[in-house]
Amino acid sequence: MLSIIEIIEVRSPQFSTCTRLSNLIEVAQLLTGTNFGDNYNLAVALRVLHWLTKETMQGGTLDVDSGFGNSGSISEKHEGQLGISFSGGASNEKLHFKYGDLVTTSYGLELINLMKSCCITIRNRMVDE
């Protein structure tokens, strides 16, 4: 089984040199439940990668600046002639309500899928998911 740091190195090598990595892992471990079983290390790594990706998306630089701290998804951004926008759609809005900003990165979405596969939730005819 790969360690949390090994998963981060494999999945996103640009973040493997972050000097805050061990502290971020420690915080992620506090926030990650034990119901992931053998996928616990993957869940923690995905949470850390989600945070680092969010920082990068928000103008942060590795170990120097964590970005400007805005919350929410990028809906539109322009620099000169270049523009970028992300649209979530209705299903993404439902996920955002349930999972917060995890829906804003591919690592967060992967963590959501892992949560759905590892965690048993109560379902009834009134639950829309």
PDB file of N, CA and C in Angstrom, residues 9-98:
ATOM      1  N   GLU A   9       3.063  12.152  -4.660  1.00  0.00           N
ATOM      2  CA  GLU A   9       4.175  12.198  -5.616  1.00  0.00           C
ATOM      3  C   GLU A   9       3.784  11.597  -6.962  1.00  0.00           C
ATOM      4  N   VAL A  10       3.002  10.522  -6.934  1.00  0.00           N
ATOM      5  CA  VAL A  10       2.580   9.865  -8.174  1.00  0.00           C
ATOM      6  C   VAL A  10       1.510  10.682  -8.896  1.00  0.00           C
ATOM      7  N   ARG A  11       0.529  11.176  -8.142  1.00  0.00           N
ATOM      8  CA  ARG A  11      -0.607  11.854  -8.746  1.00  0.00           C
ATOM      9  C   ARG A  11      -0.310  13.278  -9.184  1.00  0.00           C
ATOM     10  N   SER A  12       0.535  13.971  -8.422  1.00  0.00           N
ATOM     11  CA  SER A  12       0.801  15.373  -8.735  1.00  0.00           C
ATOM     12  C   SER A  12       2.211  15.744  -8.274  1.00  0.00           C
ATOM     13  N   PRO A  13       3.222  15.353  -9.048  1.00  0.00           N
ATOM     14  CA  PRO A  13       4.609  15.554  -8.624  1.00  0.00           C
ATOM     15  C   PRO A  13       4.983  17.010  -8.351  1.00  0.00           C
ATOM     16  N   GLN A  14       4.285  17.962  -8.970  1.00  0.00           N
ATOM     17  CA  GLN A  14       4.612  19.366  -8.744  1.00  0.00           C
ATOM     18  C   GLN A  14       4.374  19.781  -7.295  1.00  0.00           C
ATOM     19  N   PHE A  15       3.543  19.055  -6.571  1.00  0.00           N
ATOM     20  CA  PHE A  15       3.278  19.383  -5.169  1.00  0.00           C
ATOM     21  C   PHE A  15       4.158  18.607  -4.194  1.00  0.00           C
ATOM     22  N   SER A  16       4.908  17.637  -4.675  1.00  0.00           N
ATOM     23  CA  SER A  16       5.676  16.764  -3.776  1.00  0.00           C
ATOM     24  C   SER A  16       6.815  17.481  -3.067  1.00  0.00           C
ATOM     25  N   THR A  17       7.220  18.643  -3.560  1.00  0.00           N
ATOM     26  CA  THR A  17       8.317  19.385  -2.923  1.00  0.00           C
ATOM     27  C   THR A  17       7.820  20.455  -1.951  1.00  0.00           C
ATOM     28  N   CYS A  18       6.523  20.542  -1.772  1.00  0.00           N
ATOM     29  CA  CYS A  18       5.938  21.539  -0.872  1.00  0.00           C
ATOM     30  C   CYS A  18       6.439  21.289   0.553  1.00  0.00           C
ATOM     31  N   THR A  19       7.030  22.299   1.173  1.00  0.00           N
ATOM     32  CA  THR A  19       7.565  22.137   2.530  1.00  0.00           C
ATOM     33  C   THR A  19       6.461  22.033   3.576  1.00  0.00           C
ATOM     34  N   ARG A  20       5.253  22.431   3.220  1.00  0.00           N
ATOM     35  CA  ARG A  20       4.113  22.339   4.143  1.00  0.00           C
ATOM     36  C   ARG A  20       3.400  21.005   4.052  1.00  0.00           C
ATOM     37  N   LEU A  21       3.880  20.100   3.201  1.00  0.00           N
ATOM     38  CA  LEU A  21       3.165  18.871   2.891  1.00  0.00           C
ATOM     39  C   LEU A  21       2.860  18.035   4.137  1.00  0.00           C
ATOM     40  N   SER A  22       3.817  17.840   5.004  1.00  0.00           N
ATOM     41  CA  SER A  22       3.569  17.007   6.187  1.00  0.00           C
ATOM     42  C   SER A  22       2.531  17.651   7.100  1.00  0.00           C
ATOM     43  N   ASN A  23       2.550  18.965   7.240  1.00  0.00           N
ATOM     44  CA  ASN A  23       1.539  19.640   8.060  1.00  0.00           C
ATOM     45  C   ASN A  23       0.155  19.572   7.414  1.00  0.00           C
ATOM     46  N   LEU A  24       0.097  19.735   6.096  1.00  0.00           N
ATOM     47  CA  LEU A  24      -1.184  19.615   5.399  1.00  0.00           C
ATOM     48  C   LEU A  24      -1.749  18.205   5.537  1.00  0.00           C
ATOM     49  N   ILE A  25      -0.874  17.211   5.466  1.00  0.00           N
ATOM     50  CA  ILE A  25      -1.306  15.819   5.634  1.00  0.00           C
ATOM     51  C   ILE A  25      -1.867  15.615   7.035  1.00  0.00           C
ATOM     52  N   GLU A  26      -1.200  16.170   8.023  1.00  0.00           N
ATOM     53  CA  GLU A  26      -1.661  16.032   9.401  1.00  0.00           C
ATOM     54  C   GLU A  26      -3.052  16.643   9.590  1.00  0.00           C
ATOM     55  N   VAL A  27      -3.270  17.818   9.015  1.00  0.00           N
ATOM     56  CA  VAL A  27      -4.592  18.455   9.112  1.00  0.00           C
ATOM     57  C   VAL A  27      -5.633  17.619   8.355  1.00  0.00           C
ATOM     58  N   ALA A  28      -5.276  17.130   7.179  1.00  0.00           N
ATOM     59  CA  ALA A  28      -6.205  16.317   6.391  1.00  0.00           C
ATOM     60  C   ALA A  28      -6.573  15.033   7.131  1.00  0.00           C
ATOM     61  N   GLN A  29      -5.628  14.464   7.858  1.00  0.00           N
ATOM     62  CA  GLN A  29      -5.915  13.255   8.634  1.00  0.00           C
ATOM     63  C   GLN A  29      -6.936  13.542   9.739  1.00  0.00           C
ATOM     64  N   LEU A  30      -6.872  14.733  10.315  1.00  0.00           N
ATOM     65  CA  LEU A  30      -7.847  15.112  11.343  1.00  0.00           C
ATOM     66  C   LEU A  30      -9.256  15.225  10.766  1.00  0.00           C
ATOM     67  N   LEU A  31      -9.344  15.575   9.490  1.00  0.00           N
ATOM     68  CA  LEU A  31     -10.638  15.810   8.845  1.00  0.00           C
ATOM     69  C   LEU A  31     -11.176  14.618   8.072  1.00  0.00           C
ATOM     70  N   THR A  32     -10.397  13.533   8.005  1.00  0.00           N
ATOM     71  CA  THR A  32     -10.780  12.377   7.198  1.00  0.00           C
ATOM     72  C   THR A  32     -11.143  11.223   8.110  1.00  0.00           C
ATOM     73  N   GLY A  33     -12.360  10.748   7.985  1.00  0.00           N
ATOM     74  CA  GLY A  33     -12.828   9.640   8.815  1.00  0.00           C
ATOM     75  C   GLY A  33     -12.145   8.330   8.475  1.00  0.00           C
ATOM     76  N   THR A  34     -12.301   7.358   9.338  1.00  0.00           N
ATOM     77  CA  THR A  34     -11.636   6.069   9.166  1.00  0.00           C
ATOM     78  C   THR A  34     -12.454   5.084   8.347  1.00  0.00           C
ATOM     79  N   ASN A  35     -13.619   5.492   7.863  1.00  0.00           N
ATOM     80  CA  ASN A  35     -14.483   4.569   7.136  1.00  0.00           C
ATOM     81  C   ASN A  35     -14.035   4.318   5.692  1.00  0.00           C
ATOM     82  N   PHE A  36     -12.858   4.789   5.316  1.00  0.00           N
ATOM     83  CA  PHE A  36     -12.342   4.548   3.968  1.00  0.00           C
ATOM     84  C   PHE A  36     -11.595   3.223   3.869  1.00  0.00           C
ATOM     85  N   GLY A  37     -11.339   2.587   4.999  1.00  0.00           N
ATOM     86  CA  GLY A  37     -10.663   1.292   5.000  1.00  0.00           C
ATOM     87  C   GLY A  37      -9.304   1.375   4.335  1.00  0.00           C
ATOM     88  N   ASP A  38      -9.056   0.492   3.382  1.00  0.00           N
ATOM     89  CA  ASP A  38      -7.778   0.455   2.666  1.00  0.00           C
ATOM     90  C   ASP A  38      -7.540   1.691   1.818  1.00  0.00           C
ATOM     91  N   ASN A  39      -8.570   2.477   1.576  1.00  0.00           N
ATOM     92  CA  ASN A  39      -8.447   3.689   0.761  1.00  0.00           C
ATOM     93  C   ASN A  39      -8.210   4.951   1.598  1.00  0.00           C
ATOM     94  N   TYR A  40      -7.921   4.781   2.876  1.00  0.00           N
ATOM     95  CA  TYR A  40      -7.720   5.934   3.767  1.00  0.00           C
ATOM     96  C   TYR A  40      -6.597   6.841   3.267  1.00  0.00           C
ATOM     97  N   ASN A  41      -5.439   6.267   2.928  1.00  0.00           N
ATOM     98  CA  ASN A  41      -4.311   7.080   2.457  1.00  0.00           C
ATOM     99  C   ASN A  41      -4.679   7.836   1.183  1.00  0.00           C
ATOM    100  N   LEU A  42      -5.425   7.197   0.295  1.00  0.00           N
ATOM    101  CA  LEU A  42      -5.866   7.856  -0.935  1.00  0.00           C
ATOM    102  C   LEU A  42      -6.796   9.015  -0.598  1.00  0.00           C
ATOM    103  N   ALA A  43      -7.714   8.825   0.337  1.00  0.00           N
ATOM    104  CA  ALA A  43      -8.645   9.891   0.719  1.00  0.00           C
ATOM    105  C   ALA A  43      -7.897  11.099   1.281  1.00  0.00           C
ATOM    106  N   VAL A  44      -6.924  10.856   2.144  1.00  0.00           N
ATOM    107  CA  VAL A  44      -6.144  11.958   2.723  1.00  0.00           C
ATOM    108  C   VAL A  44      -5.345  12.663   1.629  1.00  0.00           C
ATOM    109  N   ALA A  45      -4.711  11.891   0.754  1.00  0.00           N
ATOM    110  CA  ALA A  45      -3.922  12.482  -0.331  1.00  0.00           C
ATOM    111  C   ALA A  45      -4.801  13.326  -1.254  1.00  0.00           C
ATOM    112  N   LEU A  46      -5.986  12.840  -1.590  1.00  0.00           N
ATOM    113  CA  LEU A  46      -6.894  13.598  -2.452  1.00  0.00           C
ATOM    114  C   LEU A  46      -7.317  14.905  -1.803  1.00  0.00           C
ATOM    115  N   ARG A  47      -7.534  14.889  -0.489  1.00  0.00           N
ATOM    116  CA  ARG A  47      -7.917  16.118   0.213  1.00  0.00           C
ATOM    117  C   ARG A  47      -6.771  17.137   0.158  1.00  0.00           C
ATOM    118  N   VAL A  48      -5.546  16.676   0.384  1.00  0.00           N
ATOM    119  CA  VAL A  48      -4.383  17.573   0.331  1.00  0.00           C
ATOM    120  C   VAL A  48      -4.197  18.108  -1.086  1.00  0.00           C
ATOM    121  N   LEU A  49      -4.313  17.237  -2.083  1.00  0.00           N
ATOM    122  CA  LEU A  49      -4.175  17.677  -3.472  1.00  0.00           C
ATOM    123  C   LEU A  49      -5.270  18.673  -3.843  1.00  0.00           C
ATOM    124  N   HIS A  50      -6.458  18.465  -3.325  1.00  0.00           N
ATOM    125  CA  HIS A  50      -7.555  19.416  -3.557  1.00  0.00           C
ATOM    126  C   HIS A  50      -7.179  20.785  -2.998  1.00  0.00           C
ATOM    127  N   TRP A  51      -6.679  20.825  -1.768  1.00  0.00           N
ATOM    128  CA  TRP A  51      -6.299  22.108  -1.159  1.00  0.00           C
ATOM    129  C   TRP A  51      -5.201  22.795  -1.947  1.00  0.00           C
ATOM    130  N   LEU A  52      -4.167  22.048  -2.313  1.00  0.00           N
ATOM    131  CA  LEU A  52      -3.053  22.651  -3.049  1.00  0.00           C
ATOM    132  C   LEU A  52      -3.492  23.139  -4.426  1.00  0.00           C
ATOM    133  N   THR A  53      -4.366  22.392  -5.067  1.00  0.00           N
ATOM    134  CA  THR A  53      -4.880  22.808  -6.370  1.00  0.00           C
ATOM    135  C   THR A  53      -5.712  24.074  -6.232  1.00  0.00           C
ATOM    136  N   LYS A  54      -6.558  24.148  -5.195  1.00  0.00           N
ATOM    137  CA  LYS A  54      -7.348  25.355  -4.954  1.00  0.00           C
ATOM    138  C   LYS A  54      -6.440  26.568  -4.745  1.00  0.00           C
ATOM    139  N   GLU A  55      -5.379  26.388  -3.966  1.00  0.00           N
ATOM    140  CA  GLU A  55      -4.437  27.490  -3.740  1.00  0.00           C
ATOM    141  C   GLU A  55      -3.829  27.954  -5.056  1.00  0.00           C
ATOM    142  N   THR A  56      -3.449  27.019  -5.903  1.00  0.00           N
ATOM    143  CA  THR A  56      -2.859  27.356  -7.200  1.00  0.00           C
ATOM    144  C   THR A  56      -3.878  28.080  -8.081  1.00  0.00           C
ATOM    145  N   MET A  57      -5.121  27.587  -8.085  1.00  0.00           N
ATOM    146  CA  MET A  57      -6.178  28.218  -8.879  1.00  0.00           C
ATOM    147  C   MET A  57      -6.444  29.646  -8.422  1.00  0.00           C
ATOM    148  N   GLN A  58      -6.178  29.908  -7.148  1.00  0.00           N
ATOM    149  CA  GLN A  58      -6.459  31.222  -6.583  1.00  0.00           C
ATOM    150  C   GLN A  58      -5.215  32.093  -6.520  1.00  0.00           C
ATOM    151  N   GLY A  59      -4.220  31.790  -7.357  1.00  0.00           N
ATOM    152  CA  GLY A  59      -3.053  32.647  -7.468  1.00  0.00           C
ATOM    153  C   GLY A  59      -1.927  32.345  -6.503  1.00  0.00           C
ATOM    154  N   GLY A  60      -2.029  31.250  -5.763  1.00  0.00           N
ATOM    155  CA  GLY A  60      -0.978  30.893  -4.815  1.00  0.00           C
ATOM    156  C   GLY A  60       0.237  30.300  -5.503  1.00  0.00           C
ATOM    157  N   THR A  61       1.351  30.377  -4.812  1.00  0.00           N
ATOM    158  CA  THR A  61       2.580  29.758  -5.284  1.00  0.00           C
ATOM    159  C   THR A  61       3.091  28.832  -4.193  1.00  0.00           C
ATOM    160  N   LEU A  62       3.642  27.712  -4.577  1.00  0.00           N
ATOM    161  CA  LEU A  62       4.090  26.686  -3.648  1.00  0.00           C
ATOM    162  C   LEU A  62       4.983  27.270  -2.563  1.00  0.00           C
ATOM    163  N   ASP A  63       4.584  27.127  -1.315  1.00  0.00           N
ATOM    164  CA  ASP A  63       5.343  27.506  -0.121  1.00  0.00           C
ATOM    165  C   ASP A  63       5.530  29.005   0.085  1.00  0.00           C
ATOM    166  N   VAL A  64       5.067  29.832  -0.845  1.00  0.00           N
ATOM    167  CA  VAL A  64       5.273  31.271  -0.702  1.00  0.00           C
ATOM    168  C   VAL A  64       3.960  31.983  -0.391  1.00  0.00           C
ATOM    169  N   ASP A  65       2.914  31.619  -1.096  1.00  0.00           N
ATOM    170  CA  ASP A  65       1.650  32.336  -1.005  1.00  0.00           C
ATOM    171  C   ASP A  65       0.526  31.333  -1.245  1.00  0.00           C
ATOM    172  N   SER A  66      -0.483  31.329  -0.385  1.00  0.00           N
ATOM    173  CA  SER A  66      -1.575  30.375  -0.539  1.00  0.00           C
ATOM    174  C   SER A  66      -2.720  30.925  -1.390  1.00  0.00           C
ATOM    175  N   GLY A  67      -2.515  32.038  -2.062  1.00  0.00           N
ATOM    176  CA  GLY A  67      -3.550  32.597  -2.933  1.00  0.00           C
ATOM    177  C   GLY A  67      -4.344  33.661  -2.233  1.00  0.00           C
ATOM    178  N   PHE A  68      -5.326  34.187  -2.935  1.00  0.00           N
ATOM    179  CA  PHE A  68      -6.072  35.313  -2.402  1.00  0.00           C
ATOM    180  C   PHE A  68      -7.269  34.894  -1.567  1.00  0.00           C
ATOM    181  N   GLY A  69      -7.500  33.613  -1.372  1.00  0.00           N
ATOM    182  CA  GLY A  69      -8.480  33.135  -0.404  1.00  0.00           C
ATOM    183  C   GLY A  69      -9.934  33.284  -0.772  1.00  0.00           C
ATOM    184  N   ASN A  70     -10.247  33.562  -2.014  1.00  0.00           N
ATOM    185  CA  ASN A  70     -11.652  33.633  -2.403  1.00  0.00           C
ATOM    186  C   ASN A  70     -12.271  32.249  -2.319  1.00  0.00           C
ATOM    187  N   SER A  71     -13.539  32.199  -2.019  1.00  0.00           N
ATOM    188  CA  SER A  71     -14.213  30.914  -1.974  1.00  0.00           C
ATOM    189  C   SER A  71     -15.121  30.779  -3.186  1.00  0.00           C
ATOM    190  N   GLY A  72     -15.552  29.554  -3.439  1.00  0.00           N
ATOM    191  CA  GLY A  72     -16.462  29.300  -4.541  1.00  0.00           C
ATOM    192  C   GLY A  72     -15.722  28.907  -5.810  1.00  0.00           C
ATOM    193  N   SER A  73     -16.502  28.564  -6.815  1.00  0.00           N
ATOM    194  CA  SER A  73     -15.953  28.152  -8.099  1.00  0.00           C
ATOM    195  C   SER A  73     -15.642  29.361  -8.957  1.00  0.00           C
ATOM    196  N   ILE A  74     -14.670  29.215  -9.836  1.00  0.00           N
ATOM    197  CA  ILE A  74     -14.395  30.274 -10.800  1.00  0.00           C
ATOM    198  C   ILE A  74     -15.532  30.267 -11.805  1.00  0.00           C
ATOM    199  N   SER A  75     -16.193  31.387 -11.959  1.00  0.00           N
ATOM    200  CA  SER A  75     -17.254  31.455 -12.961  1.00  0.00           C
ATOM    201  C   SER A  75     -16.775  32.209 -14.193  1.00  0.00           C
ATOM    202  N   GLU A  76     -15.816  33.108 -14.014  1.00  0.00           N
ATOM    203  CA  GLU A  76     -15.258  33.834 -15.148  1.00  0.00           C
ATOM    204  C   GLU A  76     -13.996  34.561 -14.687  1.00  0.00           C
ATOM    205  N   LYS A  77     -12.969  34.546 -15.539  1.00  0.00           N
ATOM    206  CA  LYS A  77     -11.716  35.238 -15.225  1.00  0.00           C
ATOM    207  C   LYS A  77     -11.104  35.691 -16.538  1.00  0.00           C
ATOM    208  N   HIS A  78     -10.668  36.938 -16.593  1.00  0.00           N
ATOM    209  CA  HIS A  78     -10.089  37.479 -17.813  1.00  0.00           C
ATOM    210  C   HIS A  78      -8.755  38.143 -17.522  1.00  0.00           C
ATOM    211  N   GLU A  79      -7.811  37.897 -18.415  1.00  0.00           N
ATOM    212  CA  GLU A  79      -6.541  38.618 -18.409  1.00  0.00           C
ATOM    213  C   GLU A  79      -6.248  38.973 -19.860  1.00  0.00           C
ATOM    214  N   GLY A  80      -6.391  40.225 -20.179  1.00  0.00           N
ATOM    215  CA  GLY A  80      -6.215  40.647 -21.572  1.00  0.00           C
ATOM    216  C   GLY A  80      -7.253  39.986 -22.450  1.00  0.00           C
ATOM    217  N   GLN A  81      -6.803  39.327 -23.504  1.00  0.00           N
ATOM    218  CA  GLN A  81      -7.694  38.652 -24.441  1.00  0.00           C
ATOM    219  C   GLN A  81      -8.109  37.258 -23.972  1.00  0.00           C
ATOM    220  N   LEU A  82      -7.412  36.719 -22.969  1.00  0.00           N
ATOM    221  CA  LEU A  82      -7.655  35.358 -22.507  1.00  0.00           C
ATOM    222  C   LEU A  82      -8.736  35.334 -21.439  1.00  0.00           C
ATOM    223  N   GLY A  83      -9.672  34.410 -21.565  1.00  0.00           N
ATOM    224  CA  GLY A  83     -10.736  34.278 -20.577  1.00  0.00           C
ATOM    225  C   GLY A  83     -10.946  32.830 -20.202  1.00  0.00           C
ATOM    226  N   ILE A  84     -11.384  32.590 -18.967  1.00  0.00           N
ATOM    227  CA  ILE A  84     -11.669  31.244 -18.495  1.00  0.00           C
ATOM    228  C   ILE A  84     -12.934  31.285 -17.659  1.00  0.00           C
ATOM    229  N   SER A  85     -13.764  30.256 -17.787  1.00  0.00           N
ATOM    230  CA  SER A  85     -14.960  30.160 -16.952  1.00  0.00           C
ATOM    231  C   SER A  85     -15.278  28.689 -16.748  1.00  0.00           C
ATOM    232  N   PHE A  86     -15.868  28.374 -15.619  1.00  0.00           N
ATOM    233  CA  PHE A  86     -16.287  27.020 -15.313  1.00  0.00           C
ATOM    234  C   PHE A  86     -17.766  27.047 -15.018  1.00  0.00           C
ATOM    235  N   SER A  87     -18.494  26.116 -15.590  1.00  0.00           N
ATOM    236  CA  SER A  87     -19.921  26.031 -15.340  1.00  0.00           C
ATOM    237  C   SER A  87     -20.216  24.694 -14.705  1.00  0.00           C
ATOM    238  N   GLY A  88     -20.918  24.730 -13.598  1.00  0.00           N
ATOM    239  CA  GLY A  88     -21.191  23.494 -12.876  1.00  0.00           C
ATOM    240  C   GLY A  88     -22.465  22.798 -13.299  1.00  0.00           C
ATOM    241  N   GLY A  89     -23.466  23.519 -13.705  1.00  0.00           N
ATOM    242  CA  GLY A  89     -24.736  22.912 -14.049  1.00  0.00           C
ATOM    243  C   GLY A  89     -25.531  22.561 -12.809  1.00  0.00           C
ATOM    244  N   ALA A  90     -26.737  22.085 -13.005  1.00  0.00           N
ATOM    245  CA  ALA A  90     -27.651  21.816 -11.888  1.00  0.00           C
ATOM    246  C   ALA A  90     -27.145  20.702 -10.982  1.00  0.00           C
ATOM    247  N   SER A  91     -26.634  19.607 -11.564  1.00  0.00           N
ATOM    248  CA  SER A  91     -26.173  18.503 -10.736  1.00  0.00           C
ATOM    249  C   SER A  91     -24.978  18.926  -9.893  1.00  0.00           C
ATOM    250  N   ASN A  92     -24.116  19.779 -10.451  1.00  0.00           N
ATOM    251  CA  ASN A  92     -22.967  20.262  -9.696  1.00  0.00           C
ATOM    252  C   ASN A  92     -23.420  21.144  -8.538  1.00  0.00           C
ATOM    253  N   GLU A  93     -24.496  21.886  -8.709  1.00  0.00           N
ATOM    254  CA  GLU A  93     -25.031  22.712  -7.628  1.00  0.00           C
ATOM    255  C   GLU A  93     -25.510  21.841  -6.469  1.00  0.00           C
ATOM    256  N   LYS A  94     -26.137  20.706  -6.790  1.00  0.00           N
ATOM    257  CA  LYS A  94     -26.566  19.779  -5.744  1.00  0.00           C
ATOM    258  C   LYS A  94     -25.361  19.213  -5.012  1.00  0.00           C
ATOM    259  N   LEU A  95     -24.339  18.844  -5.770  1.00  0.00           N
ATOM    260  CA  LEU A  95     -23.113  18.328  -5.145  1.00  0.00           C
ATOM    261  C   LEU A  95     -22.451  19.397  -4.293  1.00  0.00           C
ATOM    262  N   HIS A  96     -22.445  20.635  -4.780  1.00  0.00           N
ATOM    263  CA  HIS A  96     -21.820  21.727  -4.026  1.00  0.00           C
ATOM    264  C   HIS A  96     -22.530  21.925  -2.695  1.00  0.00           C
ATOM    265  N   PHE A  97     -23.852  21.812  -2.697  1.00  0.00           N
ATOM    266  CA  PHE A  97     -24.615  21.957  -1.459  1.00  0.00           C
ATOM    267  C   PHE A  97     -24.213  20.874  -0.460  1.00  0.00           C
ATOM    268  N   LYS A  98     -23.988  19.659  -0.950  1.00  0.00           N
ATOM    269  CA  LYS A  98     -23.688  18.526  -0.069  1.00  0.00           C
ATOM    270  C   LYS A  98     -22.209  18.436   0.287  1.00  0.00           C
TER     271      LYS A  98
END
